[in-house]
XYZ file of N, CA, C and O in Angstrom:
752
model
N -8.403 -53.652 9.544
C -7.503 -53.046 8.602
C -6.281 -53.951 8.412
O -5.811 -54.587 9.338
N -5.780 -53.990 7.231
C -4.613 -54.810 6.913
C -3.366 -54.102 7.420
O -3.134 -52.933 7.116
N -2.553 -54.794 8.204
C -1.378 -54.180 8.814
C -0.306 -53.808 7.802
O 0.448 -52.868 7.992
N -0.196 -54.512 6.707
C 0.845 -54.262 5.714
C 0.400 -53.289 4.618
O 1.109 -53.120 3.631
N -0.756 -52.698 4.776
C -1.283 -51.821 3.733
C -0.340 -50.659 3.416
O -0.129 -50.298 2.277
N 0.269 -50.044 4.422
C 1.183 -48.915 4.224
C 2.651 -49.351 4.265
O 3.529 -48.571 4.616
N 2.927 -50.557 3.892
C 4.292 -51.090 3.957
C 5.258 -50.337 3.040
O 6.431 -50.185 3.359
N 4.802 -49.850 1.900
C 5.681 -49.143 0.966
C 5.503 -47.620 1.035
O 5.687 -46.912 0.053
N 5.195 -47.112 2.213
C 4.943 -45.672 2.374
C 6.157 -44.810 2.068
O 6.036 -43.648 1.709
N 7.362 -45.362 2.190
C 8.574 -44.568 2.001
C 8.679 -44.015 0.585
O 9.306 -42.983 0.366
N 8.065 -44.659 -0.384
C 8.083 -44.149 -1.763
C 7.245 -42.873 -1.902
O 7.399 -42.140 -2.854
N 6.371 -42.613 -0.959
C 5.429 -41.497 -1.058
C 5.785 -40.304 -0.175
O 5.025 -39.358 -0.070
N 6.940 -40.370 0.482
C 7.333 -39.279 1.376
C 7.805 -38.087 0.554
O 8.662 -38.218 -0.320
N 7.217 -36.945 0.839
C 7.622 -35.687 0.215
C 7.946 -34.731 1.349
O 7.086 -34.419 2.176
N 9.200 -34.305 1.409
C 9.590 -33.389 2.472
C 8.966 -32.025 2.230
O 8.989 -31.518 1.111
N 8.404 -31.420 3.275
C 7.789 -30.103 3.106
C 8.841 -29.031 2.835
O 9.933 -29.064 3.399
N 8.489 -28.139 1.924
C 9.382 -27.028 1.617
C 9.082 -25.891 2.568
O 7.923 -25.636 2.892
N 10.141 -25.215 2.993
C 9.941 -24.046 3.838
C 9.376 -22.916 2.993
O 9.746 -22.750 1.844
N 8.480 -22.173 3.593
C 7.954 -21.009 2.893
C 9.058 -19.964 2.864
O 9.547 -19.511 3.890
N 9.464 -19.615 1.683
C 10.564 -18.673 1.535
C 10.011 -17.268 1.430
O 9.051 -17.015 0.715
N 10.636 -16.376 2.138
C 10.277 -14.964 2.079
C 11.059 -14.319 0.949
O 12.163 -13.840 1.130
N 10.488 -14.353 -0.223
C 11.145 -13.786 -1.385
C 10.709 -12.340 -1.518
O 9.522 -12.027 -1.483
N 11.679 -11.468 -1.657
C 11.365 -10.062 -1.837
C 11.169 -9.810 -3.325
O 12.067 -10.059 -4.127
N 9.987 -9.360 -3.666
C 9.679 -9.076 -5.058
C 9.771 -7.581 -5.295
O 9.213 -6.789 -4.544
N 10.470 -7.232 -6.324
C 10.549 -5.823 -6.708
C 9.232 -5.434 -7.367
O 8.663 -6.198 -8.140
N 8.780 -4.235 -7.065
C 7.547 -3.743 -7.666
C 7.835 -3.326 -9.103
O 8.702 -2.503 -9.368
N 7.120 -3.936 -10.040
C 7.245 -3.600 -11.450
C 5.870 -3.177 -11.955
O 4.987 -4.015 -12.141
N 5.662 -1.881 -12.181
C 4.332 -1.416 -12.589
C 3.839 -2.011 -13.896
O 2.635 -2.057 -14.140
N 4.743 -2.510 -14.728
C 4.335 -3.095 -16.012
C 3.524 -4.373 -15.821
O 2.799 -4.783 -16.705
N 3.644 -4.992 -14.652
C 2.936 -6.245 -14.381
C 1.529 -6.025 -13.833
O 0.831 -6.984 -13.547
N 1.133 -4.780 -13.655
C -0.170 -4.472 -13.063
C -1.049 -3.725 -14.058
O -0.563 -2.941 -14.870
N -2.349 -3.985 -13.967
C -3.296 -3.398 -14.915
C -3.956 -2.130 -14.394
O -4.372 -1.285 -15.181
N -4.070 -1.984 -13.086
C -4.780 -0.828 -12.520
C -4.081 -0.353 -11.253
O -3.505 -1.150 -10.516
N -4.165 0.962 -11.031
C -3.524 1.583 -9.874
C -4.523 2.516 -9.207
O -5.252 3.234 -9.889
N -4.529 2.499 -7.878
C -5.442 3.346 -7.123
C -4.683 4.003 -5.984
O -3.812 3.393 -5.370
N -5.037 5.234 -5.688
C -4.496 5.937 -4.540
C -5.565 5.880 -3.461
O -6.682 6.362 -3.656
N -5.227 5.273 -2.323
C -6.166 5.093 -1.217
C -5.791 6.025 -0.078
O -4.624 6.115 0.289
N -6.778 6.678 0.476
C -6.578 7.488 1.677
C -7.336 6.794 2.799
O -8.549 6.624 2.714
N -6.596 6.380 3.829
C -7.195 5.630 4.933
C -7.087 6.415 6.221
O -6.021 6.952 6.550
N -8.194 6.475 6.938
C -8.205 7.067 8.269
C -8.909 6.080 9.204
O -9.587 5.166 8.763
N -8.731 6.287 10.491
C -9.325 5.383 11.475
C -10.810 5.730 11.650
O -11.171 6.878 11.848
N -11.648 4.705 11.573
C -13.086 4.858 11.792
C -13.328 5.036 13.291
O -12.759 4.312 14.102
N -14.148 5.981 13.663
C -14.461 6.247 15.068
C -13.168 6.362 15.887
O -12.987 5.718 16.923
N -12.276 7.199 15.391
C -10.925 7.305 15.927
C -10.873 7.936 17.313
O -11.621 8.853 17.632
N -9.938 7.443 18.118
C -9.637 8.047 19.420
C -8.415 8.956 19.303
O -7.956 9.498 20.301
N -7.889 9.108 18.085
C -6.698 9.912 17.841
C -7.050 11.191 17.101
O -7.963 11.212 16.283
N -6.296 12.246 17.361
C -6.432 13.449 16.539
C -5.336 13.481 15.486
O -5.552 13.954 14.382
N -4.155 12.949 15.828
C -3.047 12.796 14.882
C -2.350 11.475 15.174
O -2.549 10.875 16.235
N -1.507 11.025 14.240
C -0.822 9.746 14.412
C 0.145 9.751 15.585
O 0.422 8.702 16.163
N 0.669 10.907 15.931
C 1.619 10.922 17.047
C 0.940 10.544 18.364
O 1.592 10.090 19.289
N -0.384 10.677 18.438
C -1.133 10.273 19.633
C -1.158 8.749 19.824
O -1.492 8.262 20.900
N -0.805 8.001 18.789
C -0.825 6.534 18.878
C 0.208 6.015 19.869
O 0.070 4.906 20.391
N 1.218 6.810 20.158
C 2.231 6.374 21.125
C 1.626 6.187 22.518
O 2.144 5.419 23.326
N 0.511 6.865 22.804
C -0.190 6.676 24.084
C -0.697 5.242 24.231
O -0.907 4.761 25.337
N -0.918 4.583 23.092
C -1.425 3.215 23.089
C -0.317 2.205 22.767
O -0.600 1.061 22.419
N 0.935 2.647 22.883
C 2.108 1.803 22.611
C 2.100 1.242 21.193
O 2.421 0.062 20.977
N 1.732 2.064 20.229
C 1.708 1.650 18.834
C 2.636 2.562 18.037
O 2.499 3.781 18.080
N 3.582 1.943 17.348
C 4.444 2.653 16.416
C 3.769 2.526 15.052
O 3.861 1.482 14.398
N 3.076 3.570 14.641
C 2.240 3.524 13.445
C 3.049 3.176 12.205
O 2.659 2.303 11.423
N 4.166 3.838 12.014
C 4.968 3.595 10.808
C 5.458 2.144 10.756
O 5.369 1.487 9.719
N 5.957 1.651 11.861
C 6.437 0.269 11.915
C 5.292 -0.710 11.668
O 5.456 -1.699 10.942
N 4.134 -0.439 12.248
C 2.959 -1.298 12.055
C 2.552 -1.362 10.591
O 2.299 -2.444 10.051
N 2.482 -0.201 9.961
C 2.075 -0.155 8.560
C 3.065 -0.917 7.689
O 2.677 -1.721 6.843
N 4.356 -0.683 7.910
C 5.371 -1.369 7.105
C 5.322 -2.879 7.299
O 5.462 -3.636 6.341
N 5.087 -3.330 8.520
C 4.990 -4.767 8.799
C 3.793 -5.379 8.076
O 3.922 -6.416 7.420
N 2.644 -4.735 8.181
C 1.438 -5.265 7.547
C 1.573 -5.259 6.035
O 1.217 -6.234 5.367
N 2.112 -4.184 5.472
C 2.252 -4.103 4.011
C 3.242 -5.146 3.494
O 3.020 -5.742 2.439
N 4.306 -5.390 4.234
C 5.285 -6.401 3.825
C 4.627 -7.774 3.766
O 4.774 -8.509 2.790
N 3.860 -8.109 4.803
C 3.164 -9.397 4.834
C 2.075 -9.472 3.769
O 1.893 -10.503 3.128
N 1.339 -8.390 3.590
C 0.291 -8.339 2.571
C 0.895 -8.593 1.191
O 0.388 -9.403 0.417
N 1.970 -7.880 0.879
C 2.589 -8.022 -0.443
C 3.155 -9.419 -0.653
O 3.146 -9.935 -1.772
N 3.632 -10.045 0.406
C 4.136 -11.414 0.306
C 2.998 -12.388 0.007
O 3.123 -13.240 -0.855
N 1.884 -12.224 0.721
C 0.762 -13.158 0.579
C -0.079 -12.891 -0.681
O -0.622 -13.816 -1.253
N -0.183 -11.656 -1.098
C -1.064 -11.295 -2.204
C -0.316 -10.965 -3.498
O -0.859 -10.328 -4.388
N 0.949 -11.380 -3.596
C 1.775 -10.968 -4.737
C 1.214 -11.405 -6.086
O 1.541 -10.818 -7.102
N 0.358 -12.396 -6.108
C -0.235 -12.843 -7.366
C -1.357 -11.918 -7.832
O -1.732 -11.953 -9.007
N -1.890 -11.094 -6.918
C -3.040 -10.251 -7.272
C -2.801 -8.765 -7.050
O -3.175 -7.942 -7.880
N -2.234 -8.404 -5.889
C -2.168 -6.995 -5.482
C -0.801 -6.623 -4.929
O -0.039 -7.484 -4.503
N -0.572 -5.318 -4.895
C 0.623 -4.779 -4.248
C 0.230 -3.464 -3.585
O -0.459 -2.637 -4.191
N 0.633 -3.276 -2.338
C 0.375 -2.028 -1.609
C 1.690 -1.349 -1.278
O 2.667 -2.017 -0.937
N 1.677 -0.040 -1.377
C 2.870 0.740 -1.083
C 2.467 1.979 -0.297
O 1.504 2.657 -0.646
N 3.205 2.267 0.754
C 2.953 3.459 1.557
C 3.507 4.664 0.815
O 4.684 4.710 0.483
N 2.653 5.642 0.551
C 3.088 6.860 -0.130
C 3.294 8.022 0.828
O 4.206 8.821 0.652
N 2.419 8.112 1.833
C 2.519 9.251 2.748
C 2.004 8.871 4.124
O 0.946 8.267 4.263
N 2.792 9.257 5.122
C 2.384 9.122 6.516
C 2.974 10.311 7.254
O 4.184 10.404 7.410
N 2.117 11.211 7.648
C 2.548 12.404 8.378
C 2.045 12.261 9.810
O 0.848 12.084 10.044
N 2.965 12.330 10.770
C 2.600 12.149 12.177
C 1.616 13.204 12.675
O 0.975 13.017 13.689
N 1.509 14.333 11.973
C 0.642 15.416 12.418
C -0.701 15.422 11.689
O -1.461 16.371 11.796
N -0.999 14.355 10.964
C -2.295 14.184 10.300
C -2.957 12.947 10.862
O -2.346 12.172 11.596
N -4.204 12.720 10.493
C -4.912 11.553 11.012
C -5.269 10.545 9.911
O -6.200 9.775 10.054
N -4.528 10.569 8.827
C -4.740 9.615 7.740
C -3.386 9.260 7.126
O -2.381 9.915 7.395
N -3.374 8.199 6.340
C -2.183 7.845 5.571
C -2.615 7.454 4.165
O -3.779 7.151 3.927
N -1.658 7.497 3.240
C -1.983 7.287 1.830
C -1.201 6.086 1.313
O 0.003 5.980 1.498
N -1.943 5.187 0.653
C -1.369 3.986 0.059
C -1.608 3.975 -1.439
O -2.591 4.546 -1.917
N -0.730 3.284 -2.156
C -0.948 3.004 -3.575
C -1.298 1.523 -3.683
O -0.572 0.667 -3.178
N -2.429 1.241 -4.305
C -2.861 -0.136 -4.545
C -2.678 -0.434 -6.026
O -3.195 0.295 -6.873
N -1.922 -1.472 -6.311
C -1.747 -1.925 -7.690
C -2.425 -3.279 -7.812
O -2.251 -4.148 -6.960
N -3.211 -3.431 -8.865
C -3.970 -4.662 -9.062
C -3.601 -5.273 -10.410
O -3.495 -4.560 -11.409
N -3.433 -6.587 -10.436
C -3.071 -7.253 -11.691
C -4.249 -7.316 -12.653
O -4.053 -7.458 -13.848
N -5.461 -7.206 -12.116
C -6.649 -7.152 -12.971
C -7.366 -5.835 -12.718
O -7.381 -5.326 -11.602
N -7.959 -5.307 -13.755
C -8.654 -4.027 -13.647
C -10.077 -4.279 -13.148
O -10.747 -5.193 -13.608
N -10.509 -3.471 -12.199
C -11.881 -3.566 -11.713
C -12.810 -2.932 -12.736
O -12.448 -1.976 -13.410
N -14.016 -3.461 -12.827
C -15.008 -2.799 -13.680
C -15.423 -1.509 -12.986
O -15.365 -1.417 -11.752
N -15.838 -0.499 -13.740
C -16.237 0.769 -13.103
C -17.323 0.585 -12.038
O -17.318 1.266 -11.022
N -18.235 -0.359 -12.254
C -19.292 -0.602 -11.273
C -18.761 -1.358 -10.058
O -19.299 -1.236 -8.965
N -17.714 -2.154 -10.255
C -17.204 -2.993 -9.175
C -16.015 -2.423 -8.425
O -15.508 -3.065 -7.504
N -15.553 -1.230 -8.816
C -14.393 -0.619 -8.161
C -14.590 -0.464 -6.662
O -13.765 -0.893 -5.867
N -15.688 0.150 -6.285
C -15.938 0.447 -4.873
C -16.005 -0.830 -4.042
O -15.374 -0.933 -2.991
N -16.759 -1.809 -4.526
C -16.894 -3.066 -3.794
C -15.582 -3.844 -3.763
O -15.240 -4.452 -2.748
N -14.835 -3.828 -4.860
C -13.568 -4.552 -4.923
C -12.543 -3.987 -3.957
O -11.878 -4.731 -3.234
N -12.411 -2.675 -3.928
C -11.445 -2.042 -3.032
C -11.900 -2.178 -1.583
O -11.092 -2.447 -0.687
N -13.196 -2.035 -1.338
C -13.724 -2.221 0.026
C -13.455 -3.648 0.513
O -13.117 -3.860 1.677
N -13.561 -4.604 -0.379
C -13.301 -5.996 -0.019
C -11.831 -6.199 0.352
O -11.525 -6.895 1.325
N -10.933 -5.582 -0.394
C -9.510 -5.692 -0.080
C -9.235 -5.082 1.290
O -8.544 -5.676 2.121
N -9.789 -3.901 1.538
C -9.560 -3.225 2.818
C -10.180 -4.021 3.962
O -9.523 -4.304 4.964
N -11.452 -4.402 3.823
C -12.173 -5.055 4.919
C -11.736 -6.501 5.170
O -11.659 -6.935 6.314
N -11.450 -7.244 4.104
C -11.161 -8.670 4.276
C -9.674 -8.994 4.371
O -9.295 -9.931 5.061
N -8.842 -8.240 3.656
C -7.423 -8.595 3.614
C -6.533 -7.703 4.477
O -5.490 -8.128 4.933
N -6.950 -6.460 4.683
C -6.067 -5.509 5.342
C -6.464 -5.200 6.787
O -5.600 -4.963 7.623
N -7.735 -5.204 7.092
C -8.191 -4.795 8.415
C -7.706 -5.722 9.528
O -7.188 -5.252 10.540
N -7.857 -7.017 9.370
C -7.518 -7.945 10.455
C -6.048 -7.886 10.875
O -5.770 -7.883 12.072
N -5.090 -7.833 9.934
C -3.697 -7.715 10.386
C -3.428 -6.446 11.205
O -2.619 -6.469 12.129
N -4.118 -5.361 10.888
C -3.967 -4.153 11.696
C -4.740 -4.277 13.006
O -4.226 -3.966 14.068
N -5.988 -4.717 12.913
C -6.893 -4.754 14.061
C -6.358 -5.652 15.170
O -6.242 -5.238 16.320
N -6.038 -6.886 14.815
C -5.586 -7.852 15.808
C -4.058 -7.903 15.869
O -3.465 -7.770 16.934
N -3.431 -8.094 14.718
C -1.992 -8.304 14.678
C -1.174 -7.137 15.210
O -0.149 -7.337 15.858
N -1.612 -5.911 14.957
C -0.859 -4.737 15.392
C -1.521 -4.005 16.564
O -1.029 -2.972 17.000
N -2.645 -4.509 17.040
C -3.306 -3.924 18.212
C -4.010 -2.607 17.939
O -4.245 -1.825 18.861
N -4.385 -2.374 16.681
C -5.031 -1.108 16.348
C -6.474 -1.038 16.847
O -7.111 0.011 16.726
N -7.010 -2.118 17.414
C -8.347 -2.055 18.002
C -8.373 -1.021 19.121
O -9.424 -0.481 19.458
N -7.214 -0.717 19.703
C -7.138 0.301 20.753
C -7.357 1.717 20.218
O -7.620 2.626 20.995
N -7.215 1.897 18.916
C -7.309 3.230 18.323
C -8.738 3.636 17.981
O -8.976 4.791 17.629
N -9.673 2.694 18.075
C -11.053 3.012 17.709
C -11.936 3.047 18.945
O -11.638 2.441 19.968
N -13.045 3.768 18.805
C -14.000 3.881 19.899
C -14.966 2.708 19.931
O -14.834 1.733 19.195
N -15.952 2.822 20.782
C -16.929 1.751 20.983
C -17.720 1.438 19.709
O -17.964 0.274 19.390
N -18.105 2.471 18.971
C -18.864 2.270 17.730
C -18.051 1.430 16.739
O -18.587 0.538 16.089
N -16.760 1.706 16.614
C -15.893 0.934 15.725
C -15.742 -0.504 16.162
O -15.701 -1.412 15.340
N -15.679 -0.734 17.469
C -15.547 -2.100 17.979
C -16.818 -2.904 17.724
O -16.750 -4.082 17.373
N -17.970 -2.269 17.925
C -19.240 -2.965 17.701
C -19.368 -3.359 16.232
O -19.727 -4.486 15.907
N -19.038 -2.424 15.330
C -19.131 -2.719 13.899
C -17.922 -3.502 13.393
O -17.931 -3.967 12.254
N -16.894 -3.604 14.260
C -15.617 -4.225 13.888
C -15.103 -3.639 12.575
O -14.716 -4.337 11.646
N -15.131 -2.332 12.536
C -14.670 -1.592 11.373
C -13.496 -0.732 11.825
O -13.586 -0.002 12.804
N -12.396 -0.801 11.094
C -11.193 -0.081 11.470
C -10.938 1.150 10.610
O -10.546 2.185 11.119
N -11.179 1.030 9.293
C -10.806 2.109 8.386
C -11.985 2.760 7.687
O -12.964 2.101 7.360
N -11.821 4.050 7.436
C -12.622 4.771 6.460
C -11.689 4.948 5.275
O -10.525 5.306 5.448
N -12.183 4.692 4.099
C -11.310 4.710 2.931
C -11.935 5.499 1.799
O -13.130 5.376 1.536
N -11.122 6.316 1.165
C -11.520 6.936 -0.084
C -10.443 6.600 -1.093
O -9.303 6.317 -0.721
N -10.796 6.578 -2.366
C -9.820 6.191 -3.378
C -10.091 6.911 -4.683
O -11.186 7.442 -4.918
N -9.082 6.922 -5.504
C -9.203 7.461 -6.851
C -8.240 6.678 -7.727
O -7.127 6.358 -7.312
N -8.674 6.367 -8.938
C -7.816 5.630 -9.843
C -6.657 6.516 -10.281
O -6.830 7.692 -10.589
N -5.480 5.951 -10.273
C -4.269 6.649 -10.698
C -4.019 6.288 -12.158
O -3.835 5.122 -12.486
N -4.070 7.286 -13.008
C -3.884 7.063 -14.436
C -2.528 7.632 -14.827
O -2.257 8.814 -14.613
N -1.684 6.790 -15.396
C -0.358 7.213 -15.810
C -0.463 7.851 -17.184
O -1.003 7.258 -18.109
N 0.049 9.071 -17.267
C 0.043 9.750 -18.554
C 1.176 9.200 -19.398
O 2.187 8.744 -18.886
N 1.019 9.305 -20.697
C 2.036 8.855 -21.625
C 3.283 9.716 -21.460
O 3.217 10.930 -21.532
N 4.424 9.090 -21.227
C 5.669 9.822 -21.012
C 6.036 10.677 -22.223
O 6.599 11.748 -22.085
N 5.718 10.223 -23.422
C 6.022 11.012 -24.618
C 5.218 12.302 -24.640
O 5.705 13.338 -25.093
N 3.975 12.242 -24.169
C 3.141 13.447 -24.115
C 3.754 14.478 -23.174
O 3.727 15.666 -23.446
N 4.306 14.032 -22.058
C 4.916 14.948 -21.105
C 6.120 15.659 -21.718
O 6.316 16.844 -21.520
N 6.925 14.919 -22.457
C 8.104 15.506 -23.061
C 7.704 16.556 -24.094
O 8.244 17.655 -24.124
N 6.744 16.205 -24.940
C 6.309 17.132 -25.981
C 5.602 18.336 -25.385
O 5.673 19.429 -25.912
N 4.942 18.161 -24.289
C 4.158 19.209 -23.671
C 5.020 20.404 -23.263
O 4.569 21.535 -23.286
N 6.265 20.148 -22.866
C 7.113 21.219 -22.374
C 8.303 21.523 -23.283
O 9.307 22.018 -22.846
N 8.181 21.222 -24.568
C 9.245 21.568 -25.493
C 9.385 23.081 -25.631
O 10.473 23.602 -25.789
N 8.294 23.789 -25.570
C 8.311 25.246 -25.695
C 8.354 25.828 -24.291
O 7.433 25.649 -23.506
N 9.422 26.556 -23.974
C 9.606 27.084 -22.618
C 8.520 28.072 -22.221
O 8.206 28.230 -21.048
N 7.900 28.722 -23.173
C 6.860 29.689 -22.836
C 5.655 29.014 -22.189
O 4.866 29.657 -21.514
N 5.524 27.705 -22.387
C 4.403 26.988 -21.780
C 4.583 26.794 -20.279
O 3.609 26.607 -19.566
N 5.818 26.847 -19.782
C 6.014 26.654 -18.345
C 6.116 27.966 -17.594
O 6.215 27.974 -16.387
N 6.062 29.093 -18.301
C 6.053 30.396 -17.646
C 4.637 30.653 -17.156
O 3.677 30.462 -17.902
N 4.487 31.058 -15.918
C 3.146 31.300 -15.381
C 2.370 32.314 -16.225
O 2.939 33.265 -16.753
N 1.082 32.105 -16.340
C 0.223 32.957 -17.164
C 0.052 34.357 -16.586
O -0.298 35.275 -17.303
N 0.318 34.541 -15.286
C 0.156 35.869 -14.700
C 1.331 36.781 -15.020
O 1.350 37.935 -14.624
N 2.320 36.263 -15.738
C 3.423 37.094 -16.199
C 4.573 37.221 -15.219
O 5.578 37.844 -15.534
N 4.450 36.656 -14.019
C 5.531 36.756 -13.047
C 6.637 35.772 -13.401
O 6.388 34.622 -13.719
N 7.829 36.257 -13.356
C 8.988 35.398 -13.578
C 9.952 35.630 -12.433
O 10.149 36.763 -12.009
N 10.516 34.584 -11.918
C 11.471 34.703 -10.833
C 12.842 34.321 -11.361
O 12.988 33.333 -12.081
N 13.827 35.102 -10.979
C 15.194 34.790 -11.369
C 15.795 33.842 -10.347
O 15.606 34.011 -9.147
N 16.494 32.876 -10.833
C 17.145 31.921 -9.951
C 18.636 32.136 -10.086
O 19.187 32.103 -11.185
N 19.285 32.385 -8.967
C 20.733 32.574 -8.986
C 21.392 31.220 -9.119
O 21.030 30.263 -8.436
N 22.348 31.161 -10.010
C 23.092 29.902 -10.148
C 24.538 30.163 -9.773
O 25.035 31.274 -9.884
N 25.176 29.127 -9.316
C 26.577 29.280 -8.933
C 27.438 29.411 -10.183
O 27.063 28.985 -11.275
N 28.591 30.019 -10.021
C 29.510 30.178 -11.154
C 30.033 28.805 -11.573
O 30.356 27.960 -10.742
N 30.130 28.622 -12.841
C 30.666 27.358 -13.354
C 32.129 27.550 -13.682
O 32.534 28.581 -14.212
N 32.919 26.568 -13.373
C 34.335 26.586 -13.702
C 34.644 25.431 -14.647
O 34.166 24.317 -14.438
N 35.403 25.725 -15.621
C 35.822 24.659 -16.520
C 37.051 23.987 -15.952
O 38.006 24.639 -15.542
N 37.011 22.720 -15.900
C 38.149 21.965 -15.409
C 38.836 21.338 -16.606
O 38.218 20.652 -17.409
N 40.118 21.643 -16.741
C 40.876 21.134 -17.883
C 41.549 19.841 -17.552
O 42.005 19.547 -16.541
């Protein structure tokens, strides 16, 4: 090899940029499809989320950590948001926003792929959730059972027009409840 071959290497030096943790605000206008996901532990050793403390796992903190990292890494394609986590239940609810719409035939496989390939490992290994599943789950290396439904946003104008007539919001069984309001005072 010629010793002087890399003599002018200094012209080619590019300093590496630090990966910046940019917080992106969720803007639903940038996404084409929305899904509500209900996730529970496959072959669970828990009856409710509060039982996870026996395994030294803070479920809420774990979920928030994984979702923050997921949203940072997948911001070009997907966004996940925690909608519900009740310590006395054995499931939690996420909103999945996708920049591209899944075909009706590919919805199930697409969402399963996101859960199995992108979301399971950070929980399973990174947060120690392998402790929450039984032997069957470990053998299959499956962490979540997931169900989903597409979230369809109704037209805001339709909602406004729908309730213009107050008689439409009165229950059909004829019951009306009076609500006491506080006295109003005019301030001059």
